[in-house]
Short mmCIF file of C-alpha atoms in Angstrom, two decimals:
data_model
loop_
_atom_site.label_atom_id
_atom_site.label_comp_id
_atom_site.label_asym_id
_atom_site.label_seq_id
_atom_site.Cartn_x
_atom_site.Cartn_y
_atom_site.Cartn_z
CA UNK A 15 15.96 24.42 9.76
CA UNK A 16 12.98 24.79 7.42
CA UNK A 17 11.02 21.82 6.12
CA UNK A 18 9.90 20.71 2.70
CA UNK A 19 7.44 17.82 2.77
CA UNK A 20 7.29 14.92 0.33
CA UNK A 21 4.30 12.59 -0.08
CA UNK A 22 5.09 9.31 -1.81
CA UNK A 23 2.57 6.91 -3.28
CA UNK A 24 2.29 3.97 -5.63
CA UNK A 25 1.00 5.89 -8.61
CA UNK A 26 -1.50 4.61 -11.14
CA UNK A 27 -2.37 5.13 -14.79
CA UNK A 28 -4.11 8.44 -15.42
CA UNK A 29 -5.68 7.09 -18.60
CA UNK A 30 -5.73 3.81 -20.51
CA UNK A 31 -2.67 4.79 -22.55
CA UNK A 32 -0.56 4.78 -19.38
CA UNK A 33 -1.53 1.26 -18.26
CA UNK A 34 1.27 -0.55 -20.09
CA UNK A 35 3.95 1.91 -18.96
CA UNK A 36 2.69 1.69 -15.38
CA UNK A 37 2.84 -2.11 -15.43
CA UNK A 38 6.28 -2.08 -17.03
CA UNK A 39 7.66 0.19 -14.31
CA UNK A 40 6.04 -1.97 -11.63
CA UNK A 41 7.03 -5.41 -12.90
CA UNK A 42 10.59 -4.48 -13.81
CA UNK A 43 11.17 -3.23 -10.25
CA UNK A 44 13.32 -5.94 -8.68
CA UNK A 45 12.18 -4.93 -5.21
CA UNK A 46 8.68 -6.04 -6.23
CA UNK A 47 9.46 -8.98 -8.51
CA UNK A 48 12.67 -10.63 -7.33
CA UNK A 49 14.35 -13.01 -9.74
CA UNK A 50 17.89 -14.39 -9.99
CA UNK A 51 18.24 -12.82 -13.44
CA UNK A 52 20.67 -9.99 -14.25
CA UNK A 53 18.95 -6.61 -14.32
CA UNK A 54 18.92 -6.31 -18.13
CA UNK A 55 17.40 -9.78 -18.56
CA UNK A 56 14.80 -9.20 -15.83
CA UNK A 57 13.82 -5.94 -17.50
CA UNK A 58 13.56 -7.55 -20.94
CA UNK A 59 11.44 -10.44 -19.66
CA UNK A 60 9.03 -8.39 -17.56
CA UNK A 61 8.67 -5.68 -20.18
CA UNK A 62 7.17 -8.37 -22.39
CA UNK A 63 5.02 -9.67 -19.54
CA UNK A 64 3.78 -6.14 -18.84
CA UNK A 65 2.75 -5.74 -22.47
CA UNK A 66 0.68 -8.93 -22.34
CA UNK A 67 -0.74 -8.19 -18.90
CA UNK A 68 -1.89 -4.74 -20.04
CA UNK A 69 -4.32 -6.42 -22.43
CA UNK A 70 -5.98 -8.12 -19.44
CA UNK A 71 -5.86 -5.14 -17.10
CA UNK A 72 -7.12 -2.40 -19.45
CA UNK A 73 -10.72 -3.76 -19.41
CA UNK A 74 -10.55 -3.72 -15.60
CA UNK A 75 -9.59 -0.04 -15.62
CA UNK A 76 -12.40 0.63 -18.08
CA UNK A 77 -14.83 -0.68 -15.46
CA UNK A 78 -13.62 1.85 -12.86
CA UNK A 79 -13.70 4.89 -15.13
CA UNK A 80 -10.74 4.36 -17.46
CA UNK A 81 -8.07 5.43 -14.96
CA UNK A 82 -6.79 5.00 -11.44
CA UNK A 83 -7.90 7.76 -9.04
CA UNK A 84 -4.76 7.36 -6.94
CA UNK A 85 -2.76 10.04 -8.82
CA UNK A 86 -5.44 12.71 -8.48
CA UNK A 87 -6.12 11.73 -4.86
CA UNK A 88 -2.44 12.05 -3.96
CA UNK A 89 -2.15 15.43 -5.68
CA UNK A 90 -5.33 16.61 -3.97
CA UNK A 91 -3.96 15.50 -0.60
CA UNK A 92 -0.69 17.34 -1.26
CA UNK A 93 -2.61 20.52 -2.12
CA UNK A 94 -4.60 20.24 1.11
CA UNK A 95 -1.46 19.69 3.17
CA UNK A 96 0.28 22.56 1.39
CA UNK A 97 -2.55 24.89 2.32
CA UNK A 98 -2.66 23.71 5.93
CA UNK A 99 1.09 23.63 6.50
CA UNK A 100 1.93 26.80 4.54
CA UNK A 101 5.05 25.03 3.29
CA UNK A 102 6.20 23.25 0.12
CA UNK A 103 4.68 19.77 -0.33
CA UNK A 104 5.96 17.65 -3.22
CA UNK A 105 4.62 14.34 -4.50
CA UNK A 106 6.35 11.27 -5.92
CA UNK A 107 4.47 8.58 -7.84
CA UNK A 108 6.72 5.50 -7.89
CA UNK A 109 5.30 3.74 -10.94
CA UNK A 110 4.38 6.74 -13.08
CA UNK A 111 7.67 7.23 -14.97
CA UNK A 112 6.39 10.25 -16.92
CA UNK A 113 6.27 12.20 -13.65
CA UNK A 114 9.80 11.35 -12.49
CA UNK A 115 11.79 13.94 -14.45
CA UNK A 116 9.64 16.79 -13.13
CA UNK A 117 9.97 15.46 -9.59
CA UNK A 118 13.76 15.09 -9.76
CA UNK A 119 14.03 18.62 -11.13
CA UNK A 120 11.86 19.96 -8.28
CA UNK A 121 14.03 18.24 -5.66
CA UNK A 122 17.13 19.94 -7.07
CA UNK A 123 15.48 23.32 -6.45
CA UNK A 124 14.97 22.69 -2.72
CA UNK A 125 17.25 24.98 -0.67
CA UNK A 126 20.22 23.27 0.95
CA UNK A 127 19.11 24.28 4.44
CA UNK A 128 15.75 22.51 4.09
CA UNK A 129 15.04 19.13 5.61
CA UNK A 130 12.88 16.99 3.30
CA UNK A 131 10.44 15.09 5.50
CA UNK A 132 9.17 12.07 3.56
CA UNK A 133 5.72 10.67 4.32
CA UNK A 134 4.82 7.34 2.65
CA UNK A 135 1.15 6.67 1.98
CA UNK A 136 1.94 3.09 3.04
CA UNK A 137 1.17 2.74 6.78
CA UNK A 138 2.96 -0.62 7.04
CA UNK A 139 6.59 -0.72 5.94
CA UNK A 140 7.76 -3.11 3.23
CA UNK A 141 10.92 -3.15 1.16
CA UNK A 142 8.61 -3.73 -1.83
CA UNK A 143 6.85 -0.38 -1.35
CA UNK A 144 8.54 2.22 0.86
CA UNK A 145 11.89 0.47 0.45
CA UNK A 146 11.57 0.53 -3.33
CA UNK A 147 11.14 4.30 -3.28
CA UNK A 148 14.16 4.70 -0.99
CA UNK A 149 16.23 2.62 -3.41
CA UNK A 150 14.99 4.71 -6.35
CA UNK A 151 16.08 7.85 -4.53
CA UNK A 152 19.50 6.39 -3.73
CA UNK A 153 20.02 5.73 -7.44
CA UNK A 154 18.61 8.97 -8.81
CA UNK A 155 19.24 11.76 -6.32
CA UNK A 156 22.56 13.48 -5.68
CA UNK A 157 24.32 13.09 -2.35
CA UNK A 158 23.19 16.48 -1.10
CA UNK A 159 19.52 15.71 -1.74
CA UNK A 160 19.85 12.26 -0.17
CA UNK A 161 21.29 13.80 2.97
CA UNK A 162 18.29 16.12 3.21
CA UNK A 163 15.80 13.22 3.26
CA UNK A 164 14.25 12.34 6.62
CA UNK A 165 11.82 9.42 6.38
CA UNK A 166 8.81 8.53 8.45
CA UNK A 167 9.34 4.79 8.04
CA UNK A 168 5.84 3.63 9.00
CA UNK A 169 2.95 4.40 11.34
CA UNK A 170 1.12 1.09 11.56
CA UNK A 171 0.08 1.63 15.19
CA UNK A 172 0.12 5.40 15.43
CA UNK A 173 -2.96 6.48 17.44
CA UNK A 174 -3.95 9.18 14.93
CA UNK A 175 -3.80 6.75 12.00
CA UNK A 176 -5.86 4.23 13.96
CA UNK A 177 -8.34 6.93 15.00
CA UNK A 178 -8.87 7.98 11.39
CA UNK A 179 -9.27 4.37 10.29
CA UNK A 180 -11.74 3.63 13.08
CA UNK A 181 -13.83 6.68 12.17
CA UNK A 182 -13.90 5.68 8.50
CA UNK A 183 -15.16 2.20 9.42
CA UNK A 184 -17.78 3.60 11.80
CA UNK A 185 -18.92 6.05 9.12
CA UNK A 186 -19.35 3.14 6.71
CA UNK A 187 -21.37 1.17 9.27
CA UNK A 188 -23.50 4.22 10.05
CA UNK A 189 -24.26 4.91 6.38
CA UNK A 190 -25.33 1.27 5.95
CA UNK A 191 -27.36 1.41 9.20
CA UNK A 192 -25.35 -1.48 10.62
CA UNK A 193 -24.46 -2.23 14.22
CA UNK A 194 -21.03 -3.49 15.18
CA UNK A 195 -22.42 -6.72 16.65
CA UNK A 196 -24.13 -7.54 13.33
CA UNK A 197 -21.08 -7.61 11.09
CA UNK A 198 -17.97 -9.50 10.14
CA UNK A 199 -15.11 -7.08 9.40
CA UNK A 200 -12.72 -8.58 6.85
CA UNK A 201 -9.53 -6.52 6.73
CA UNK A 202 -7.81 -7.15 3.40
CA UNK A 203 -4.16 -6.12 3.02
CA UNK A 204 -2.00 -6.32 -0.07
CA UNK A 205 -0.06 -9.57 -0.08
CA UNK A 206 3.69 -9.96 -0.50
CA UNK A 207 5.55 -13.22 -1.17
CA UNK A 208 6.19 -15.27 1.96
CA UNK A 209 9.90 -15.41 1.09
CA UNK A 210 10.11 -11.61 1.52
CA UNK A 211 9.10 -12.02 5.16
CA UNK A 212 11.47 -14.95 5.62
CA UNK A 213 14.35 -12.72 4.55
CA UNK A 214 13.56 -9.89 6.91
CA UNK A 215 10.65 -7.82 5.58
CA UNK A 216 8.59 -6.54 8.57
CA UNK A 217 5.41 -6.01 6.54
CA UNK A 218 3.42 -8.98 7.86
CA UNK A 219 4.24 -8.06 11.46
CA UNK A 220 3.15 -4.47 10.90
CA UNK A 221 -0.09 -5.57 9.22
CA UNK A 222 -0.84 -7.78 12.22
CA UNK A 223 -0.11 -4.92 14.62
CA UNK A 224 -2.53 -2.64 12.72
CA UNK A 225 -5.15 -5.38 12.56
CA UNK A 226 -5.05 -6.25 16.26
CA UNK A 227 -5.09 -2.57 17.25
CA UNK A 228 -8.22 -2.01 15.14
CA UNK A 229 -9.81 -5.26 16.27
CA UNK A 230 -9.65 -4.01 19.86
CA UNK A 231 -11.71 -1.00 18.80
CA UNK A 232 -14.50 -3.24 17.47
CA UNK A 233 -14.85 -5.86 20.21
CA UNK A 234 -18.41 -6.83 19.24
CA UNK A 235 -17.61 -7.54 15.59
CA UNK A 236 -16.11 -10.69 14.13
CA UNK A 237 -12.76 -9.58 12.69
CA UNK A 238 -10.36 -11.32 10.31
CA UNK A 239 -7.23 -10.38 8.37
CA UNK A 240 -6.49 -11.69 4.88
CA UNK A 241 -4.22 -10.82 1.96
CA UNK A 242 -5.08 -10.04 -1.66
CA UNK A 243 -3.55 -9.29 -5.07
CA UNK A 244 -1.17 -12.22 -5.43
CA UNK A 245 0.69 -12.02 -8.72
CA UNK A 246 2.13 -15.48 -9.42
CA UNK A 247 2.10 -19.07 -8.16
CA UNK A 248 4.69 -18.76 -5.39
CA UNK A 249 3.61 -18.78 -1.74
CA UNK A 250 2.25 -15.43 -0.55
CA UNK A 251 1.05 -14.25 2.85
CA UNK A 252 -2.04 -16.15 3.95
CA UNK A 253 -4.94 -16.48 4.28
CA UNK A 254 -5.79 -15.27 0.78
CA UNK A 255 -8.79 -12.94 0.60
CA UNK A 256 -10.14 -14.95 -2.32
CA UNK A 257 -10.11 -18.15 -0.22
CA UNK A 258 -11.75 -16.45 2.75
CA UNK A 259 -14.53 -15.12 0.52
CA UNK A 260 -15.11 -18.61 -0.91
CA UNK A 261 -15.56 -19.95 2.63
CA UNK A 262 -17.09 -16.84 4.15
CA UNK A 263 -20.00 -18.67 5.82
CA UNK A 264 -17.49 -20.31 8.14
CA UNK A 265 -15.37 -17.21 8.70
CA UNK A 266 -18.37 -14.94 9.38
CA UNK A 267 -19.46 -17.06 12.36
CA UNK A 268 -23.16 -16.45 11.83
CA UNK A 269 -22.96 -12.76 10.92
CA UNK A 270 -25.08 -11.94 7.87
CA UNK A 271 -23.13 -8.88 6.70
CA UNK A 272 -19.47 -8.80 5.70
CA UNK A 273 -17.65 -5.48 5.41
CA UNK A 274 -14.42 -5.77 3.42
CA UNK A 275 -11.93 -3.15 4.60
CA UNK A 276 -8.73 -2.25 2.69
CA UNK A 277 -6.15 -2.38 5.48
CA UNK A 278 -2.91 -1.38 3.74
CA UNK A 279 -4.46 0.91 1.12
CA UNK A 280 -4.93 4.57 2.06
CA UNK A 281 -6.40 5.54 -1.34
CA UNK A 282 -8.99 3.71 -3.41
CA UNK A 283 -7.66 2.35 -6.70
CA UNK A 284 -7.84 -0.76 -8.93
CA UNK A 285 -7.34 -3.19 -6.02
CA UNK A 286 -10.26 -1.78 -4.05
CA UNK A 287 -12.58 -0.47 -6.77
CA UNK A 288 -12.24 -3.51 -9.02
CA UNK A 289 -10.65 -6.40 -7.13
CA UNK A 290 -12.66 -6.04 -3.93
CA UNK A 291 -15.81 -4.56 -5.46
CA UNK A 292 -16.07 -6.67 -8.63
CA UNK A 293 -14.33 -9.92 -7.67
CA UNK A 294 -14.69 -10.53 -3.93
CA UNK A 295 -18.05 -9.01 -2.99
CA UNK A 296 -20.03 -11.05 -5.57
CA UNK A 297 -18.50 -14.28 -4.19
CA UNK A 298 -19.73 -13.37 -0.70
CA UNK A 299 -23.19 -12.44 -2.00
CA UNK A 300 -23.57 -15.75 -3.81
CA UNK A 301 -23.49 -17.42 -0.40
CA UNK A 302 -26.50 -15.43 0.79
CA UNK A 303 -24.64 -12.81 2.80
CA UNK A 304 -24.66 -9.04 2.40
CA UNK A 305 -21.27 -7.73 1.26
CA UNK A 306 -20.07 -4.13 1.52
CA UNK A 307 -16.77 -2.46 0.66
CA UNK A 308 -15.57 0.13 3.13
CA UNK A 309 -13.85 3.01 1.30
CA UNK A 310 -10.16 3.63 1.92
CA UNK A 311 -9.17 6.63 4.03
CA UNK A 312 -8.93 8.84 0.93
CA UNK A 313 -9.62 12.40 2.21
CA UNK A 314 -11.30 11.70 5.52
CA UNK A 315 -10.77 14.85 7.65
CA UNK A 316 -9.19 12.89 10.51
CA UNK A 317 -6.79 11.28 8.06
CA UNK A 318 -5.68 14.69 6.80
CA UNK A 319 -5.06 15.81 10.38
CA UNK A 320 -3.23 12.57 11.13
CA UNK A 321 -0.85 13.11 8.21
CA UNK A 322 -0.21 16.72 9.25
CA UNK A 323 0.76 15.63 12.75
CA UNK A 324 2.68 12.46 11.90
CA UNK A 325 4.80 14.00 9.17
CA UNK A 326 5.74 16.88 11.47
CA UNK A 327 6.30 15.13 14.79
CA UNK A 328 7.22 11.50 14.12
CA UNK A 329 10.85 10.41 14.45
CA UNK A 330 12.64 10.01 11.13
CA UNK A 331 15.36 7.89 9.52
CA UNK A 332 17.89 8.65 6.77
CA UNK A 333 17.22 7.24 3.31
CA UNK A 334 19.91 4.54 3.46
CA UNK A 335 18.23 2.95 6.49
CA UNK A 336 15.23 1.97 4.36
CA UNK A 337 17.13 0.29 1.52
CA UNK A 338 17.15 -3.51 1.48
CA UNK A 339 20.45 -5.35 1.57
CA UNK A 340 19.93 -8.51 -0.54
CA UNK A 341 20.41 -11.82 1.24
CA UNK A 342 20.00 -15.45 0.24
CA UNK A 343 19.39 -16.77 3.75
CA UNK A 344 16.22 -17.03 5.78
CA UNK A 345 15.95 -15.05 8.98
CA UNK A 346 17.41 -16.76 12.02
CA UNK A 347 14.05 -17.12 13.76
CA UNK A 348 12.37 -18.84 10.81
CA UNK A 349 11.61 -22.47 11.62
CA UNK A 350 12.73 -24.89 8.89
CA UNK A 351 9.45 -26.76 9.16
CA UNK A 352 7.35 -23.74 8.20
CA UNK A 353 9.71 -21.63 6.10
CA UNK A 354 9.10 -21.92 2.36
CA UNK A 355 12.46 -20.36 1.51
CA UNK A 356 15.36 -22.59 0.64
CA UNK A 357 18.27 -22.01 2.96
CA UNK A 358 21.67 -21.79 1.37
#
């Protein structure tokens, strides 16, 4: 059986005109924002919220060049993989609706005897990211195409992913002329609501697995894991990156340089180029410490090789295995004293 490869990513506005549409697609996704409202009411409410939020976010995009680089980076990665693999490599940008029709048309053209091996640019699995794409496919692809999909679910502890990540961090330290024993490495992952984890999302566990695996590779550094990009006032995974930065003198344990590393982001975009660079680093510097942002993996050569190997050799799952089945109960292992979800 021949293979067609599919790279999936978050997507991001390619210019300022796409910001509102991007936010609308994101916020109306009920895998990302879960409310008890019927679908039509949720969509109506969050379409309005997206319109208002765009007014706040557009100036942030202006400060990083008027667009998100994630679309171009994903397309560039696909072109590189296409050249290396000598096989078709498609891309899917979850929250760029203007690209969806072209993608769905391309999938229909894939020969029936091809397996579609799906590689998410999300190393740690969450129903709010990889799972959302799987649900989109289940609603928009025909049965034949769905049966062709073979997913790499995640690769949070895959040695090649960890090797690429380690090399990117060491390159950053080398460029800054820093020694491992001189720094505090603050790994910042995208947060999800705590209630997602309490109802079965493995994301926090996979982030911890990645963090501890990388921490072992930097035994002389002070290492911490935190979570960023909370959207509303509900409880999210902790500790929050913003809180850690406010109290960084304590967390750094005497180290004078803090390197903030985007753990769950494989491409630089608004949450690294603006949120980390413009919001978190200045807070650290105000406390008399040196603050540096480590770039995401982007197009690091070892990362390219890691993708080539993982998407070819890793075990796969069918699409339906990645779709969340809604539940109103907490997981059975969640202790009532610490669970923020309300059991029913």
